[in-house]
Short mmCIF file of C-alpha atoms in Angstrom, two decimals:
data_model
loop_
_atom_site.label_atom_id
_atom_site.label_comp_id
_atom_site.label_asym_id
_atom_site.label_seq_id
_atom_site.Cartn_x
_atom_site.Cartn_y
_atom_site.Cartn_z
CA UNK A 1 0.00 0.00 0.00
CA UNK A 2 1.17 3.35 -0.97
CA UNK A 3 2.16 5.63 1.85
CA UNK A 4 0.16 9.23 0.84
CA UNK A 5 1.88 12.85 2.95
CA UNK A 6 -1.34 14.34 2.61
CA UNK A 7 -3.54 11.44 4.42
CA UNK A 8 -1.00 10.39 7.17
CA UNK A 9 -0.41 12.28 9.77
CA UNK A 10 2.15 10.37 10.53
CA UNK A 11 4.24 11.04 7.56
CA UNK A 12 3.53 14.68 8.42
CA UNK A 13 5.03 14.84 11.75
CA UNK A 14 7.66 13.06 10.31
CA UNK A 15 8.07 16.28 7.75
CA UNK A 16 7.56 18.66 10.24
CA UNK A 17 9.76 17.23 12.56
CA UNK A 18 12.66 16.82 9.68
CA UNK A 19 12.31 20.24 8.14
CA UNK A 20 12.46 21.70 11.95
CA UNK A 21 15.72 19.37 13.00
CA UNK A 22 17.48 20.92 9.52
CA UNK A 23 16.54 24.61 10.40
CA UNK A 24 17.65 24.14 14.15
CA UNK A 25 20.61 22.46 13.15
CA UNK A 26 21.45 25.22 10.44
CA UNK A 27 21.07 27.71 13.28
CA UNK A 28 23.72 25.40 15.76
CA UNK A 29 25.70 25.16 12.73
CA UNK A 30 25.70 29.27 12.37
CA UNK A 31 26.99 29.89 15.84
CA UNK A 32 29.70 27.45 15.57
CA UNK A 33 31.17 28.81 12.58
CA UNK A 34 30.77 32.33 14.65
CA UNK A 35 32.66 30.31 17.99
CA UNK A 36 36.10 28.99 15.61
CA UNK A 37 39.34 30.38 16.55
CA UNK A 38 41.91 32.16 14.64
CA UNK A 39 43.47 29.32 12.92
CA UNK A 40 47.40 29.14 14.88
CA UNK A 41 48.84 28.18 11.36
CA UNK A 42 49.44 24.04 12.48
CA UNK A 43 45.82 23.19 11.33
CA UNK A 44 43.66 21.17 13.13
CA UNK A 45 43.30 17.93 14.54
CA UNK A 46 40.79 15.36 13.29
CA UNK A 47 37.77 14.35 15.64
CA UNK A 48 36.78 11.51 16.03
CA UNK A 49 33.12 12.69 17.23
CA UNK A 50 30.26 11.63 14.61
CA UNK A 51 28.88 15.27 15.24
CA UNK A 52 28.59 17.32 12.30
CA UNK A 53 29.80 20.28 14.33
CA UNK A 54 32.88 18.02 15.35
CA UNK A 55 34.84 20.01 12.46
CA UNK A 56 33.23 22.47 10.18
CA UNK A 57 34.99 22.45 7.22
CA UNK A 58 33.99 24.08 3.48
CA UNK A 59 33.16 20.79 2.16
CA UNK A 60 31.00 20.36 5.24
CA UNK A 61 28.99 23.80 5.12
CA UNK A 62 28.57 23.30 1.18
CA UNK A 63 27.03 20.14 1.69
CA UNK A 64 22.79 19.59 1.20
CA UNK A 65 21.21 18.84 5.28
CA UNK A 66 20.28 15.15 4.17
CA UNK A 67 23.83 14.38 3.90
CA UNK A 68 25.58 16.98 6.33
CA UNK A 69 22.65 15.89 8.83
CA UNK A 70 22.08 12.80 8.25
CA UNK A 71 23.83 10.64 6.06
CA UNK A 72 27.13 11.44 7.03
CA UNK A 73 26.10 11.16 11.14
CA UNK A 74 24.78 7.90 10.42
CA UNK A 75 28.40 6.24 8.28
CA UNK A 76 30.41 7.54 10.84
CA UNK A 77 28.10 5.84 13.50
CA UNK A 78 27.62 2.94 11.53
CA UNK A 79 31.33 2.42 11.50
CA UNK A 80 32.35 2.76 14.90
CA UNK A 81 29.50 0.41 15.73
CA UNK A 82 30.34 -2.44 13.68
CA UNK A 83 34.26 -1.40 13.65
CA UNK A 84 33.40 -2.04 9.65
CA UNK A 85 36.93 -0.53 9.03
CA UNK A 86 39.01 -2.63 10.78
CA UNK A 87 37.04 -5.70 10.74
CA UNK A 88 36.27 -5.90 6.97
CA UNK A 89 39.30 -5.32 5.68
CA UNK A 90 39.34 -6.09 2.28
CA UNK A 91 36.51 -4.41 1.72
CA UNK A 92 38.09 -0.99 0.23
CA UNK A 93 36.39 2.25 -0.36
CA UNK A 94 36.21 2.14 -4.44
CA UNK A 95 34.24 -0.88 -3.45
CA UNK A 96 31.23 0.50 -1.41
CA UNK A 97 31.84 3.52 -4.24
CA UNK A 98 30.68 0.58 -7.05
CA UNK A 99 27.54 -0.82 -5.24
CA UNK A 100 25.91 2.14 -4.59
CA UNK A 101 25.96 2.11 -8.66
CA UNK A 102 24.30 -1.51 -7.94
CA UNK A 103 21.51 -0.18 -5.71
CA UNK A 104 21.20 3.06 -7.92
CA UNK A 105 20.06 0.20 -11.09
CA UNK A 106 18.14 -1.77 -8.68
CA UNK A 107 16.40 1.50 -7.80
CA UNK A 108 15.63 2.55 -10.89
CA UNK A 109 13.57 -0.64 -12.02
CA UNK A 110 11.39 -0.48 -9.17
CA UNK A 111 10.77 3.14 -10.31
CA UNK A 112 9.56 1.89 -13.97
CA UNK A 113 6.65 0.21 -11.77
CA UNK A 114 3.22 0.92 -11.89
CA UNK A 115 2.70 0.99 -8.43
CA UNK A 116 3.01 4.10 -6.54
CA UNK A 117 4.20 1.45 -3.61
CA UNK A 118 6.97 0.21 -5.66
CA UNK A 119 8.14 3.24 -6.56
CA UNK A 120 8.67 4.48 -3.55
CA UNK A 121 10.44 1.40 -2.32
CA UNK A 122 12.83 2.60 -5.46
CA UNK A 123 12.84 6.18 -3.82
CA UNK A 124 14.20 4.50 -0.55
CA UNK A 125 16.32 2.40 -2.45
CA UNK A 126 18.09 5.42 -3.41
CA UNK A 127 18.34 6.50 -0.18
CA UNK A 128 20.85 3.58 0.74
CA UNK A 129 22.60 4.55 -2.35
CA UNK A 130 22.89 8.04 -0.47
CA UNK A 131 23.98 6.45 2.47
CA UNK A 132 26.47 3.91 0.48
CA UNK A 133 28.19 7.54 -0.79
CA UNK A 134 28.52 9.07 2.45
CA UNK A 135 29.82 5.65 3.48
CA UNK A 136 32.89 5.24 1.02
CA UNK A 137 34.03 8.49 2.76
CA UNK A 138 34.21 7.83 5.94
CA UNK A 139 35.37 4.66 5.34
CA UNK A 140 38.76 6.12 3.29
CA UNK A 141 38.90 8.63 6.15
CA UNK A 142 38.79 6.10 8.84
CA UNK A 143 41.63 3.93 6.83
CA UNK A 144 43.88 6.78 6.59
CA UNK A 145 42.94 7.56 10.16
CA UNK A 146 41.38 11.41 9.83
CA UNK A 147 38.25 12.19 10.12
CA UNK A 148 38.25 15.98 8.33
CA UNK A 149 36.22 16.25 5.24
CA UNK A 150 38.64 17.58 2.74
CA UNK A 151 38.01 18.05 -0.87
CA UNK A 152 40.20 15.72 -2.43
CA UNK A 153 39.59 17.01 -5.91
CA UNK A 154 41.69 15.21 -8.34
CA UNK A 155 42.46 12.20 -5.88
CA UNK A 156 42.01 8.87 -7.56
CA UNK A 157 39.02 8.11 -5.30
CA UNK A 158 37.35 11.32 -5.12
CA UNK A 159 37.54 10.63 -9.28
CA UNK A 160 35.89 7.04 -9.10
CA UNK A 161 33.66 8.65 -6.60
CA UNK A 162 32.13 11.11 -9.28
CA UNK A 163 31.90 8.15 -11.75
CA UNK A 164 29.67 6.16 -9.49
CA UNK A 165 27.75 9.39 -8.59
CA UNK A 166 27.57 10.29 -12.25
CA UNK A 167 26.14 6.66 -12.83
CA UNK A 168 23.88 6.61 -9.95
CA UNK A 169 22.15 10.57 -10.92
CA UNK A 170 22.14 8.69 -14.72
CA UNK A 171 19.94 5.11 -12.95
CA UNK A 172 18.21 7.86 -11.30
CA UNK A 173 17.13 10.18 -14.79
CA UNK A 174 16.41 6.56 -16.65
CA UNK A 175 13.77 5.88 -13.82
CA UNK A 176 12.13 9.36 -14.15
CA UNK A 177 11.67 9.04 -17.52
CA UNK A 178 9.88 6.04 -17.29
CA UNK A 179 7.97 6.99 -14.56
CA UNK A 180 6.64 10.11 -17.07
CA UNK A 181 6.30 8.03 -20.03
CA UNK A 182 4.19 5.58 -18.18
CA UNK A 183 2.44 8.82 -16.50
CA UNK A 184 0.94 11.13 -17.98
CA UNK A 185 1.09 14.84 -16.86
CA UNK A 186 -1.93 16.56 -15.34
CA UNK A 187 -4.82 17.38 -17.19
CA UNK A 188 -3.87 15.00 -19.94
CA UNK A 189 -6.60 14.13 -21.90
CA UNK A 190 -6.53 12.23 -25.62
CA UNK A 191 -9.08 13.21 -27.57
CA UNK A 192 -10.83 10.39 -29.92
CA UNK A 193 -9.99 10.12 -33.57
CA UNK A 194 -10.31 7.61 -35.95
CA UNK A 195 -7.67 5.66 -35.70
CA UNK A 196 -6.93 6.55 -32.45
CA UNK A 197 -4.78 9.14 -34.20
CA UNK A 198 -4.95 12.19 -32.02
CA UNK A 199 -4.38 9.79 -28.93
CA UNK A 200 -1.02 8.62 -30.53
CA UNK A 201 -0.38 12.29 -31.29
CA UNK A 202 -1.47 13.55 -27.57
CA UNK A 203 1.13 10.59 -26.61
CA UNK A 204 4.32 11.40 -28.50
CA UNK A 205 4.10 15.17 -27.48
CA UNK A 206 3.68 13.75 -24.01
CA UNK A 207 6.75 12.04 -24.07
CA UNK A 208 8.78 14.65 -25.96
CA UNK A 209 7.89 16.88 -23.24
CA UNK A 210 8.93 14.37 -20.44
CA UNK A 211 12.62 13.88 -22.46
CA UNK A 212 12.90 17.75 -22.62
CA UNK A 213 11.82 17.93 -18.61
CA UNK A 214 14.68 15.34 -17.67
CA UNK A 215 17.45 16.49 -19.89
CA UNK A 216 17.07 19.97 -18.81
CA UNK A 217 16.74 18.67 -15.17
CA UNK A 218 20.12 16.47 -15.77
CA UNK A 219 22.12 19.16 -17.64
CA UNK A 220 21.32 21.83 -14.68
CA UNK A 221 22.80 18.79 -12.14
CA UNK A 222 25.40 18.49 -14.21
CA UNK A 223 26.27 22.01 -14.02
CA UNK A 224 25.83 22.05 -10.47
CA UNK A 225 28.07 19.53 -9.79
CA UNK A 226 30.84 21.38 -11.93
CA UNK A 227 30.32 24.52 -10.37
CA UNK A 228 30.35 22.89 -7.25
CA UNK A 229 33.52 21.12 -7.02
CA UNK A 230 35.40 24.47 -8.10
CA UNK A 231 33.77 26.27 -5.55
CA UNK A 232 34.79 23.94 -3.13
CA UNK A 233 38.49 24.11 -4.67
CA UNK A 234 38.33 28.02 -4.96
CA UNK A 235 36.81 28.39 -1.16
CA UNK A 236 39.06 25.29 -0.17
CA UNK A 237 42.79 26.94 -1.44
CA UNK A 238 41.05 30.91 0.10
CA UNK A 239 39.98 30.07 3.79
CA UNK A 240 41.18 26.59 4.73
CA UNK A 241 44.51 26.43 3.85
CA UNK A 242 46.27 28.50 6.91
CA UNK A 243 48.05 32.11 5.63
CA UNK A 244 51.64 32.13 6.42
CA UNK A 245 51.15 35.41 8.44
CA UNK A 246 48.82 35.77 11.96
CA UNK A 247 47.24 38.82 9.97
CA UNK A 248 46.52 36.88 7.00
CA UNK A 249 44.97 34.00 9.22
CA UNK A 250 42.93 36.70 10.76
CA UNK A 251 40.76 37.81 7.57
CA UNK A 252 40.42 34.30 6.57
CA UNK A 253 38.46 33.42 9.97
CA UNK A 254 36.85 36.73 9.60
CA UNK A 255 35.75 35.91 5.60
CA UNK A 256 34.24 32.45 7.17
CA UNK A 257 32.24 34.22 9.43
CA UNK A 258 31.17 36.46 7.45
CA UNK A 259 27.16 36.66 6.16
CA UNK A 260 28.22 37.05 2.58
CA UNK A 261 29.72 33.53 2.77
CA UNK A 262 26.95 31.84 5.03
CA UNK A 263 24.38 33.30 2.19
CA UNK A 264 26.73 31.77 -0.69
CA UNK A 265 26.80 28.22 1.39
CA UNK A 266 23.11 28.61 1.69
CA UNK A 267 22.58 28.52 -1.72
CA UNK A 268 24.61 25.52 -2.49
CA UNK A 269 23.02 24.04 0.17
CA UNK A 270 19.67 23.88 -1.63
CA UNK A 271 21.13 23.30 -5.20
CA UNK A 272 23.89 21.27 -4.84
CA UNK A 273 23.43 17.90 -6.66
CA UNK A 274 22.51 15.70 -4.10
CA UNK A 275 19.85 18.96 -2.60
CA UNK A 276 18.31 18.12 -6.29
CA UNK A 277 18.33 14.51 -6.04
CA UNK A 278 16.41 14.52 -2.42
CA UNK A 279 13.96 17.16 -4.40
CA UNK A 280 13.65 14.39 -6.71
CA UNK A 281 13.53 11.69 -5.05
CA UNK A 282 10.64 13.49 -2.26
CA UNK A 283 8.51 14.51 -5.55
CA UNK A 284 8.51 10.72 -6.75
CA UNK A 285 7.63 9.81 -3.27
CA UNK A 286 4.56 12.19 -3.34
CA UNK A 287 3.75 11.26 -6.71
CA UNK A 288 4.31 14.86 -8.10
CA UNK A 289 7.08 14.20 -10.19
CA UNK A 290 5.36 15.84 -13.28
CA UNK A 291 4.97 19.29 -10.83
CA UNK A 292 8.55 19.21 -9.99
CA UNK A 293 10.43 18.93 -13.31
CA UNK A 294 7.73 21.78 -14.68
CA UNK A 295 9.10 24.11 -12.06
CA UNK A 296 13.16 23.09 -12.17
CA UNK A 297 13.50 26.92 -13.78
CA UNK A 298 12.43 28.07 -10.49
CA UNK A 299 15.56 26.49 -9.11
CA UNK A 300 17.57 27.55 -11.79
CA UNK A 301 17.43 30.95 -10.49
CA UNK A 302 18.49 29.64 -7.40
CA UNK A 303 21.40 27.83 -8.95
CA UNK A 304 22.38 30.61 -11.02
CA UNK A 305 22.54 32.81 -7.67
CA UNK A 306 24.71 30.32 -6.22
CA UNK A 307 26.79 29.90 -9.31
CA UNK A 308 27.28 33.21 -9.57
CA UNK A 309 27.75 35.20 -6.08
CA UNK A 310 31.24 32.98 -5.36
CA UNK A 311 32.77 34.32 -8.57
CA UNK A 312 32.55 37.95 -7.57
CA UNK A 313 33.17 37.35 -4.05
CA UNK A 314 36.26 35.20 -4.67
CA UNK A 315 37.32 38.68 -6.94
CA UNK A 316 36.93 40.47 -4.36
CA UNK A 317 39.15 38.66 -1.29
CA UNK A 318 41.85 38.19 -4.12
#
């Protein structure tokens, strides 16, 4: 049986209740960033706390809430309870990287269902895949025995990492359009023709318009995600690697307190890639996945705002 938001009200407490943690923990997250130190030039020592406030780092504050609040809490928990490091050795980190891909496929055929059931078993299917991500992480963190979040742009694994990612947003695109191809939008209606010819017309523009939805939806994550990772680079190289001068060290913690850059992370996180994936993933859930893809430009404006306030800010601290 399908679960429905808008008849449960337990599935809206459990909305409420979500959408309430992220804003309080936004608000924690705010003061900590206001409580760091003036960095004494050595760097800082990994935690081994599963708090997301353990050690803010950029990659950490660009991050969507799913993953900063939850997915990444729950790997590093998940590890230290089952010792899953140590214990499962040969198990590396490229490894969990390649079955998230697994689940990702696996995820998208229950999505090509009929049943609104099935396809949100395929929703939370994706959901592990989420989790698997976050996982391969912490798991290469935990091997190399730190436990900061650090870019890693160019690393062999980070690169792998954005393969499987790439494959898993691609499982997750191939189940949308199904799920609109075997959907029709609202307010669809075939008119009768001999033939049945206006039906099969009605049909095609149906699914022209569902390939147009997703490839514009997939070619604005696609920019996200390269905008992204060189905003993480730029803001990476600017603020986190410690000036060789106290005075220098002292405008960089002042620039990461600042509200220009909380309002720049904001943005990102609500249209980073995996941000657009939950958006996704929750519209399939509620069955609105039609409503969601018709109103991606509204998020483009977003995204464009995000993409484009680092650029002149970065000018301007150069």
């Amino acid at each position: 049986m399908a679960l429905n938001l808008w008849e449960s009200k337990v599935l809206q407490l459990i909305a409420a209740g979500l959408l309430l943690f992220y804003v309080w923990m936004d608000v924690a997250l705010y003061y900590q960033v206001q409580a760091m130190p003036v960095s004494n030039g050595k760097g800082s020592a990994a935690s081994s706390s599963s708090s997301p406030f353990a050690h803010v780092t950029m990659k950490a504050l660009l991050l969507d809430h799913t993953t900063h609040y939850v997915h990444n809490p729950l790997a590093v928990w998940f590890n230290e309870a089952t010792n899953f490091a140590e214990v499962f050795t040969w198990i590396t980190a490229n490894m969990v990287s390649f079955s998230h891909v697994v689940v990702a496929v696996v995820g998208m055929k229950l999505l090509w269902s009929d049943s609104l059931s099935t396809r949100q078993l395929g929703v939370l299917l994706f959901e592990v895949r989420s989790f698997l991500d976050a996982f391969d992480g912490t798991l290469a963190r935990a091997r190399a025995h730190s436990s900061l979040e650090e870019p890693g742009i160019g690393s062999s694994g980070h690169l792998i990492d954005g393969a499987c990612d790439a494959l898993g947003c691609t499982a997750m695109f191939f189940g949308c359009l199904g799920i609109l191809r075997r959907k029709p939008p609202p307010h669809y209606s075939a008119l009768p023709g001999p033939g049945g010819k206006e039906a099969r017309e009605t049909l095609a523009q149906s699914n022209r318009r569902a390939l147009t939805l997703v490839g514009c939806a997939a070619l604005q994550m696609t920019l996200s995600s390269l905008f992204w990772n060189r905003t993480l680079s730029e803001y990476h190289d600017l603020l986190e690697i410690p000036g060789s001068t106290y005075s220098t060290r002292v405008i960089q913690n002042t620039v990461f307190k600042s509200s220009a850059l909380w309002i720049t992370v904001w943005f990102w996180r609500l249209t980073n890639p995996h941000a657009m994936m939950e958006m996704i993933l929750i519209s399939i859930f509620l069955d609105k996945l039609w409503v969601c893809l018709q109103r991606q430009f509204d998020s483009y404006l977003l995204t464009r705002t995000a993409l484009s306030t680092p650029v002149s800010f970065l000018v301007k601290l150069r």
